[in-house]
Coordinates of C-alpha atoms and ligand atoms in Angstrom, one line a residue:
X782 CA 0.0 0.0 0.0
X783 CA 1.5 3.3 -1.1
X784 CA 1.5 6.2 1.4
X785 CA 0.9 9.9 0.9
X786 CA 4.6 10.5 1.2
X787 CA 5.2 8.4 -1.9
X788 CA 3.1 10.7 -4.1
X789 CA 4.4 13.6 -6.1
X790 CA 1.6 16.1 -5.4
X791 CA 2.9 19.5 -6.3
X792 CA 0.5 21.4 -8.5
X793 CA -1.7 18.3 -8.9
X794 CA -5.3 17.9 -8.1
X795 CA -5.7 15.3 -5.4
X796 CA -9.1 13.7 -4.7
X797 CA -8.9 13.0 -1.0
X798 CA -11.6 10.8 0.5
X799 CA -11.8 11.9 4.1
X800 CA -14.0 10.8 6.9
X801 CA -16.0 13.9 8.0
X802 CA -19.0 11.9 9.2
X803 CA -19.4 13.8 12.4
X804 CA -22.3 13.3 14.8
X805 CA -25.0 16.0 14.6
X806 CA -27.3 17.1 17.4
X807 CA -29.9 14.4 18.3
X808 CA -32.7 17.0 18.5
X809 CA -32.2 18.0 14.9
X810 CA -30.6 21.4 15.1
X811 CA -27.9 20.2 12.7
X812 CA -25.2 21.4 15.1
X813 CA -21.9 19.4 15.0
X814 CA -21.7 17.9 18.5
X815 CA -18.2 16.4 18.1
X816 CA -15.7 17.5 15.5
X817 CA -13.2 14.8 16.3
X818 CA -13.3 13.3 12.8
X819 CA -12.7 16.7 11.3
X820 CA -9.7 17.2 13.5
X821 CA -8.4 13.7 12.7
X822 CA -8.6 14.5 9.0
X823 CA -6.5 17.7 9.3
X824 CA -3.0 16.2 9.2
X825 CA -3.4 14.7 5.7
X826 CA -5.3 17.6 4.3
X827 CA -2.6 19.9 5.7
X828 CA 0.2 17.7 4.5
X829 CA -1.1 17.6 0.9
X830 CA -1.8 21.3 0.9
X831 CA 1.6 22.2 2.3
X832 CA 3.2 20.2 -0.5
X833 CA 1.4 22.3 -3.1
X834 CA -1.4 19.9 -3.9
X835 CA -4.9 21.1 -5.0
X836 CA -6.9 19.2 -2.5
X837 CA -10.5 18.2 -3.4
X838 CA -12.1 16.6 -0.3
X839 CA -14.8 14.0 -0.9
X840 CA -16.8 12.8 2.1
X841 CA -20.2 11.5 3.2
X842 CA -22.4 12.7 6.1
X843 CA -25.2 10.7 7.6
X844 CA -27.6 8.6 5.5
X845 CA -29.4 10.9 3.1
X846 CA -32.8 9.4 2.0
X847 CA -34.5 9.5 -1.3
X848 CA -34.2 7.9 -4.7
X849 CA -32.7 10.8 -6.6
X850 CA -30.0 13.4 -6.2
X851 CA -32.5 16.2 -5.8
X852 CA -34.5 14.4 -3.2
X853 CA -31.4 13.6 -1.2
X854 CA -30.0 17.1 -1.5
X855 CA -33.3 18.6 -0.3
X856 CA -33.4 16.3 2.7
X857 CA -29.7 16.7 3.7
X858 CA -27.6 16.6 5.7
X859 CA -25.4 19.0 3.8
X860 CA -21.6 19.0 4.3
X861 CA -21.6 22.8 4.1
X862 CA -21.3 23.4 8.0
X863 CA -18.6 20.7 8.1
X864 CA -16.6 22.4 5.4
X865 CA -17.0 25.6 7.3
X866 CA -15.6 24.0 10.5
X867 CA -12.8 22.4 8.5
X868 CA -11.9 25.9 7.3
X869 CA -11.8 27.2 10.8
X870 CA -9.7 24.4 12.1
X871 CA -7.3 24.6 9.1
X872 CA -7.1 28.3 9.5
X873 CA -7.5 28.9 5.7
X874 CA -10.5 29.3 3.4
X875 CA -12.1 26.1 2.1
X876 CA -14.1 26.3 -1.1
X877 CA -17.4 24.4 -1.1
X878 CA -19.1 22.8 -4.1
X879 CA -22.9 22.6 -3.8
X880 CA -23.0 19.4 -5.8
X881 CA -20.9 16.2 -5.9
X882 CA -20.0 15.7 -9.5
X883 CA -22.0 18.4 -11.3
X884 CA -21.3 21.9 -12.6
X885 CA -20.4 23.4 -9.2
X886 CA -18.0 20.5 -8.4
X887 CA -16.4 20.9 -11.8
X888 CA -16.0 24.7 -11.4
X889 CA -14.6 24.3 -7.9
X890 CA -12.1 21.6 -8.8
X891 CA -10.7 23.3 -11.8
X892 CA -10.4 26.7 -10.2
X893 CA -8.2 25.6 -7.4
X894 CA -4.6 26.9 -7.2
X895 CA -1.7 25.1 -5.5
X896 CA -2.3 24.6 -1.8
X897 CA -6.0 25.3 -2.1
X898 CA -8.6 23.1 -0.4
X899 CA -12.2 22.4 -1.5
X900 CA -14.9 20.2 -0.2
X901 CA -17.5 18.7 -2.5
X902 CA -21.1 18.2 -1.2
X903 CA -22.1 15.1 0.6
X904 CA -21.1 12.2 -1.7
X905 CA -24.1 10.2 -0.6
X906 CA -26.4 12.7 -2.3
X907 CA -25.5 10.7 -5.4
X908 CA -27.5 7.5 -5.2
X909 CA -24.8 5.7 -7.3
X910 CA -22.3 6.2 -4.5
X911 CA -23.8 3.4 -2.5
X912 CA -25.4 1.4 -5.4
X913 CA -25.1 -2.4 -5.4
X914 CA -24.9 -2.2 -9.1
X915 CA -21.2 -2.3 -10.2
X916 CA -21.8 -0.5 -13.4
X917 CA -23.7 2.3 -11.8
X918 CA -21.0 2.8 -9.2
X919 CA -18.2 2.7 -11.8
X920 CA -19.9 5.3 -14.0
X921 CA -20.2 7.6 -11.0
X922 CA -16.6 7.0 -10.0
X923 CA -15.6 8.0 -13.6
X924 CA -17.4 11.3 -13.2
X925 CA -15.5 11.9 -10.0
X926 CA -12.2 10.8 -11.4
X927 CA -12.1 13.5 -14.0
X928 CA -11.6 16.1 -11.2
X929 CA -8.4 14.5 -9.9
X930 CA -5.0 13.4 -11.0
X931 CA -4.4 11.4 -7.8
X932 CA -6.5 9.7 -5.2
X933 CA -5.8 9.4 -1.5
X934 CA -8.0 7.5 0.9
X935 CA -7.8 8.8 4.5
X936 CA -11.4 7.7 5.4
X937 CA -10.7 4.7 7.5
X938 CA -14.4 4.9 8.7
X939 CA -15.6 4.0 5.2
X940 CA -13.1 1.4 4.0
X941 CA -15.5 -1.4 4.8
X942 CA -18.0 0.0 2.2
X943 CA -18.1 -1.1 -1.4
X944 CA -18.9 2.4 -2.4
X945 CA -17.9 4.3 -5.5
X946 CA -15.7 6.9 -3.6
X947 CA -13.8 4.2 -1.7
X948 CA -13.8 1.2 -3.9
X949 CA -14.3 2.1 -7.5
X950 CA -12.5 5.5 -7.6
X951 CA -9.0 4.2 -6.6
X952 CA -9.1 1.8 -9.6
X953 CA -9.2 4.9 -11.9
X954 CA -6.3 7.0 -10.5
X955 CA -2.8 6.5 -9.0
X956 CA -3.6 6.1 -5.4
X957 CA -2.3 6.0 -1.8
X958 CA -3.5 5.4 1.7
X959 CA -3.7 8.4 4.0
X960 CA -1.9 8.4 7.4
X961 CA -5.2 7.7 9.3
X962 CA -5.8 4.5 7.3
X963 CA -2.2 3.4 7.6
X964 CA -2.3 3.9 11.5
X965 CA -5.6 2.3 12.0
X966 CA -4.7 -0.8 10.1
X967 CA -1.5 -1.1 12.1
X968 CA -3.3 -1.0 15.4
X969 CA -6.0 -3.5 14.3
X970 CA -3.3 -5.8 13.1
X971 CA -1.8 -5.7 16.6
X972 CA -5.1 -6.6 18.1
X973 CA -5.6 -9.6 15.9
X974 CA -2.1 -11.0 15.9
X975 CA -1.2 -12.6 19.2
X976 CA -2.7 -10.0 21.6
X977 CA -1.4 -9.8 25.2
X978 CA -3.9 -11.6 27.6
X979 CA -6.3 -11.2 29.1
X980 CA -7.9 -9.6 26.1
X981 CA -11.1 -8.0 27.2
X982 CA -13.7 -6.6 24.8
X983 CA -16.4 -4.2 25.8
X984 CA -19.3 -3.9 23.4
X985 CA -22.2 -1.5 23.7
X986 CA -24.0 0.9 21.4
X987 CA -27.4 0.7 20.1
X988 CA -28.1 -2.4 18.0
X989 CA -26.9 -6.0 18.3
X990 CA -27.6 -6.6 14.6
X991 CA -24.7 -4.2 13.9
X992 CA -22.3 -6.2 16.1
X993 CA -23.2 -9.9 16.2
X994 CA -20.9 -10.8 13.4
X995 CA -17.9 -9.2 15.2
X996 CA -18.8 -10.9 18.5
X997 CA -18.8 -14.2 16.6
X998 CA -15.2 -13.6 15.5
X999 CA -14.1 -12.0 18.7
X1000 CA -15.1 -15.2 20.5
X1001 CA -12.1 -16.8 18.9
X1002 CA -9.8 -13.9 20.0
X1003 CA -10.9 -12.4 23.3
X1004 CA -10.9 -13.9 26.8
X1005 CA -13.8 -11.9 28.1
X1006 CA -16.6 -9.9 26.4
X1007 CA -18.6 -7.3 28.4
X1008 CA -22.0 -6.5 26.9
X1009 CA -23.7 -3.2 27.6
X1010 CA -25.7 -0.3 26.1
X1011 CA -28.8 -0.6 24.0
X1012 CA -27.7 -3.9 22.5
X1013 CA -27.5 -5.4 26.0
X1014 CA -31.3 -5.5 26.2
X1015 CA -31.5 -8.1 23.5
X1016 CA -29.0 -10.2 25.4
X1017 CA -31.0 -9.8 28.6
X1018 CA -34.2 -10.6 26.7
X1019 CA -32.5 -13.8 25.3
X1020 CA -31.8 -14.8 28.9
X1021 CA -35.5 -14.4 29.6
X1022 CA -35.5 -11.1 31.4
X1023 CA -38.2 -8.3 31.1
X1024 CA -36.7 -5.3 29.3
X1025 CA -39.8 -3.0 29.2
X1026 CA -39.6 -0.4 26.5
X1027 CA -35.9 -0.6 26.1
X1028 CA -34.3 -0.9 22.6
X1029 CA -34.8 -4.5 21.6
X1030 CA -34.2 -6.3 18.4
X1031 CA -36.5 -9.3 19.0
X1032 CA -35.6 -10.9 15.7
X1033 CA -32.0 -11.0 16.9
X1034 CA -32.8 -13.2 19.9
X1035 CA -32.0 -16.5 18.2
X1036 CA -28.7 -15.2 16.9
X1037 CA -27.8 -13.8 20.4
X1038 CA -28.6 -17.2 21.9
X1039 CA -26.3 -18.8 19.5
X1040 CA -23.5 -16.4 20.4
X1041 CA -24.1 -17.1 24.1
X1042 CA -23.8 -20.9 23.5
X1043 CA -20.8 -20.4 21.4
X1044 CA -19.1 -18.4 24.1
X1045 CA -19.8 -21.0 26.6
X1046 CA -18.4 -23.8 24.4
X1047 CA -15.2 -21.8 23.8
X1048 CA -14.8 -20.8 27.4
X1049 CA -15.1 -17.1 26.6
X1050 CA -16.6 -15.2 29.6
X1051 CA -19.6 -13.2 28.5
X1052 CA -20.5 -10.6 31.1
X1053 CA -24.0 -9.0 31.1
X1054 CA -25.2 -6.0 33.2
X1055 CA -26.5 -6.7 36.7
X1056 CA -28.5 -3.5 37.1
X1057 CA -29.8 -0.7 34.9
X1058 CA -31.0 2.8 35.0
X1059 CA -34.6 2.7 33.9
X1060 CA -36.4 5.9 32.8
X1061 CA -40.0 6.7 32.1
X1062 CA -39.2 7.7 28.5
X1063 CA -36.3 8.6 26.2
X1064 CA -35.5 12.2 27.3
X1065 CA -32.7 14.0 29.0
X1066 CA -34.8 14.9 32.0
X1067 CA -36.9 11.7 32.2
X1068 CA -37.6 10.4 35.7
X1069 CA -35.4 7.4 36.4
X1070 CA -34.2 4.9 39.0
X1071 CA -31.8 2.0 39.3
X1072 CA -33.3 -1.5 39.0
X1073 CA -31.7 -5.0 39.0
X1074 CA -32.0 -6.8 35.7
X1075 CA -34.3 -9.3 37.4
X1076 CA -36.9 -6.6 38.2
X1077 CA -37.1 -4.4 35.1
X1078 CA -40.5 -2.6 35.1
X1079 CA -42.5 -3.3 31.9
X1080 CA -43.4 0.4 31.4
X1081 CA -39.8 1.8 31.6
X1082 CA -36.9 2.2 29.2
X1083 CA -33.3 1.2 30.0
X1084 CA -31.0 4.2 29.5
X1085 CA -27.7 3.3 31.2
X1086 CA -25.7 0.7 33.2
X1087 CA -26.4 0.8 36.9
X1088 CA -23.8 1.2 39.7
X1089 CA -23.3 -2.5 40.3
X1090 CA -22.7 -3.1 36.6
X1091 CA -20.2 -0.2 36.5
X1092 CA -18.3 -1.8 39.4
X1093 CA -18.4 -5.3 37.8
X1094 CA -17.2 -4.0 34.5
X1095 CA -14.3 -2.1 36.2
X1096 CA -13.3 -5.3 38.0
X1097 CA -13.5 -7.3 34.7
X1098 CA -11.2 -4.7 33.1
X1099 CA -8.7 -4.3 35.9
X1100 CA -6.4 -7.2 34.9
X1101 CA -6.7 -6.7 31.1
X1102 CA -3.6 -6.5 29.0
X1103 CA -5.4 -5.8 25.8
X1104 CA -8.8 -3.9 25.5
X1105 CA -11.0 -3.2 22.6
X1106 CA -14.1 -1.0 23.3
X1107 CA -16.9 -0.3 20.9
X1108 CA -20.2 1.3 21.8
X1109 CA -21.3 3.5 24.7
X1110 CA -22.8 1.8 27.7
X1111 CA -25.8 4.1 27.8
X1112 CA -27.4 7.2 26.3
X1113 CA -24.3 9.2 27.2
X1114 CA -25.5 12.2 25.1
X1115 CA -27.9 12.9 28.1
X1116 CA -25.8 13.7 31.2
X1117 CA -28.2 11.9 33.5
X1118 CA -27.4 8.7 31.6
X1119 CA -23.7 9.0 31.0
X1120 CA -22.3 7.4 34.2
X1121 CA -22.1 3.9 32.7
X1122 CA -20.1 5.1 29.7
X1123 CA -17.9 7.2 31.9
X1124 CA -17.2 4.2 34.2
X1125 CA -16.3 2.1 31.2
X1126 CA -14.0 4.8 29.7
X1127 CA -12.3 5.4 33.1
X1128 CA -11.7 1.8 33.8
X1129 CA -10.2 1.3 30.3
X1130 CA -8.1 4.4 30.7
X1131 CA -6.5 2.8 33.9
X1132 CA -5.6 -0.4 32.0
X1133 CA -1.9 -1.1 31.6
X1134 CA -1.7 -2.5 28.1
X1135 CA -2.9 -1.8 24.6
X1136 CA -6.3 -0.1 24.7
X1137 CA -8.2 0.6 21.5
X1138 CA -11.5 2.5 21.2
X1139 CA -13.3 1.8 17.9
X1140 CA -16.5 3.6 17.2
X1141 CA -17.5 7.1 16.3
X1142 CA -19.9 7.5 19.2
X1143 CA -17.5 5.9 21.7
X1144 CA -14.8 8.2 20.7
X1145 CA -17.2 11.2 20.8
X1146 CA -18.3 10.0 24.3
X1147 CA -14.7 10.1 25.6
X1148 CA -14.4 13.7 24.5
X1149 CA -17.9 14.8 25.6
X1150 CA -17.2 13.4 29.1
X1151 CA -13.9 15.2 29.3
X1152 CA -11.9 12.0 29.7
X1153 CA -8.2 12.4 28.9
X1154 CA -7.8 11.0 25.4
X1155 CA -4.1 10.4 25.9
X1156 CA -4.9 7.7 28.4
X1157 CA -6.0 5.4 25.5
X1158 CA -3.6 3.6 23.2
X1159 CA -5.6 4.3 20.1
X1160 CA -8.9 6.0 19.5
X1161 CA -10.2 4.8 16.1
X1162 CA -12.2 7.1 13.9
X1163 CA -14.0 4.1 12.2
X1164 CA -16.5 2.1 14.2
X1165 CA -18.0 -0.1 11.5
X1166 CA -14.7 -0.5 9.7
X1167 CA -12.8 -1.6 12.7
X1168 CA -15.6 -4.0 13.6
X1169 CA -15.5 -5.5 10.1
X1170 CA -11.7 -5.8 10.2
X1171 CA -12.0 -7.6 13.6
X1172 CA -14.7 -9.8 12.0
X1173 CA -12.0 -11.0 9.7
X1174 CA -13.7 -9.6 6.6
X1175 CA -11.9 -8.3 3.6
X1176 CA -12.4 -4.5 3.5
X1177 CA -13.1 -3.3 -0.1
X1178 CA -11.5 0.1 0.4
X1179 CA -8.2 -1.5 1.6
X1180 CA -8.3 -4.1 -1.2
X1181 CA -8.7 -1.3 -3.7
X1182 CA -5.7 0.6 -2.2
X1183 CA -3.5 -2.5 -2.4
X1184 CA -4.1 -2.9 -6.1
X1185 CA -1.7 -1.1 -8.4
X1186 CA -2.8 1.8 -10.5
Ligands
LIG676 P1 -20.2 3.5 18.0 O1 -20.5 4.6 17.1 O2 -19.3 3.8 19.1 O3 -19.9 2.2 17.3 P2 -23.0 2.9 18.2 O4 -23.3 3.7 17.0 O5 -23.2 1.4 18.1 O6 -21.6 3.2 18.8 O7 -24.1 3.3 19.4 C1 -24.0 4.6 19.9 C2 -25.4 5.0 20.3 O8 -26.0 4.0 21.2 C3 -25.3 6.3 21.1 O9 -26.0 7.3 20.4 C4 -26.1 5.9 22.4 O10 -27.0 7.0 22.8 C5 -26.9 4.7 22.0 N1 -27.2 3.9 23.2 C6 -26.4 3.4 24.1 N2 -27.2 2.8 25.1 C7 -28.5 3.0 24.7 C8 -29.7 2.6 25.3 N3 -29.8 2.0 26.5 N4 -30.8 3.0 24.7 C9 -30.8 3.7 23.5 N5 -29.6 4.0 22.9 C10 -28.5 3.7 23.5
LIG677 MG1 -22.3 5.1 15.9

């Protein structure tokens, strides 16, 4: 895999795929609640620009809905505020194209001078970006390719996607991996090749369906897996507990049961919550109380790990020599329900060994809760991508970078 430093970029238009997929305010104001991914993208953008490249940033934001470009553009989210923040952080003006591969993008790309930086509108406004149809994606990649002379992929968070801007585009231009992609892959390789033991995994977040595949593979790698967050309720339900109105993926219960049996067979310790913070409804100021998992009220919603769970998880992490954490232990965005996530983050920050945090929201939680980022070995910018790497899958974006062009 070629690196950015191997490219001759002076005076050349570089299509840079960055990961600017920042979390936006949950209540819909569109405000950027954590700009960690923008900050993480700065080094490569700055490096290319400093070397005289004409940098054209391609990125996605959220999951625009609609069948056509115009429907998606109308529904948003637009990358414009992200481009503005990028400009502030870079300390130089950043041009913005109001489309992805249309007239505005073309004008913007070809009017750049050396060292200039531009951002194209949300690449997912183009339905072809995520199309399952190879020809459709390839045709869109071709439209993008005419803007650039070189391609750099620094969007680790998207390398698991077989999308036009990460998979098809590098086949059309001389390409290299950005520093973020290079560093992330290095750390994940460390986790999967002979990790120091005990290797403890903490999995939380919203949905088990996102994470069951990785648990399957981690069963062959980890010594202990701690399950928390929204996905924990499907595990608790599979054990036969009441979970009230908590997030539950009932259709995943059989798969969860299979994972629990597999863990038992392999001698991997699967640790579930002992108690939960149950609220009347999903709101920052909802009335709430701590309940044991055996007595969850049918009319309440689980929002966070309870104090006994926090203590148990800290204990299960204390002797770890390798840790991988993905997914908050509760709805940390609401301060009243952030104690579980804080406890997990703090316990991991005390571990003497390699600690890796993978997951956009988990990384955002560390910053939102004001926990010292330097206490972690590595904070990944790509949740899904690191999970799929750990699942043992081939990541299309990495494969594309490995091939010559
Ligand atoms: P990551 O981005 O780190 O991979 P996920 O995207 O899987 O994490 O999940 C993060 C989201 O899960 C957060 O927005 C958090 O509010 C939510 N979450 C955690 N616990 C719960 C819960 N008990 N109920 C609802 N949502 C939850
Ligand atoms: Mg997430």
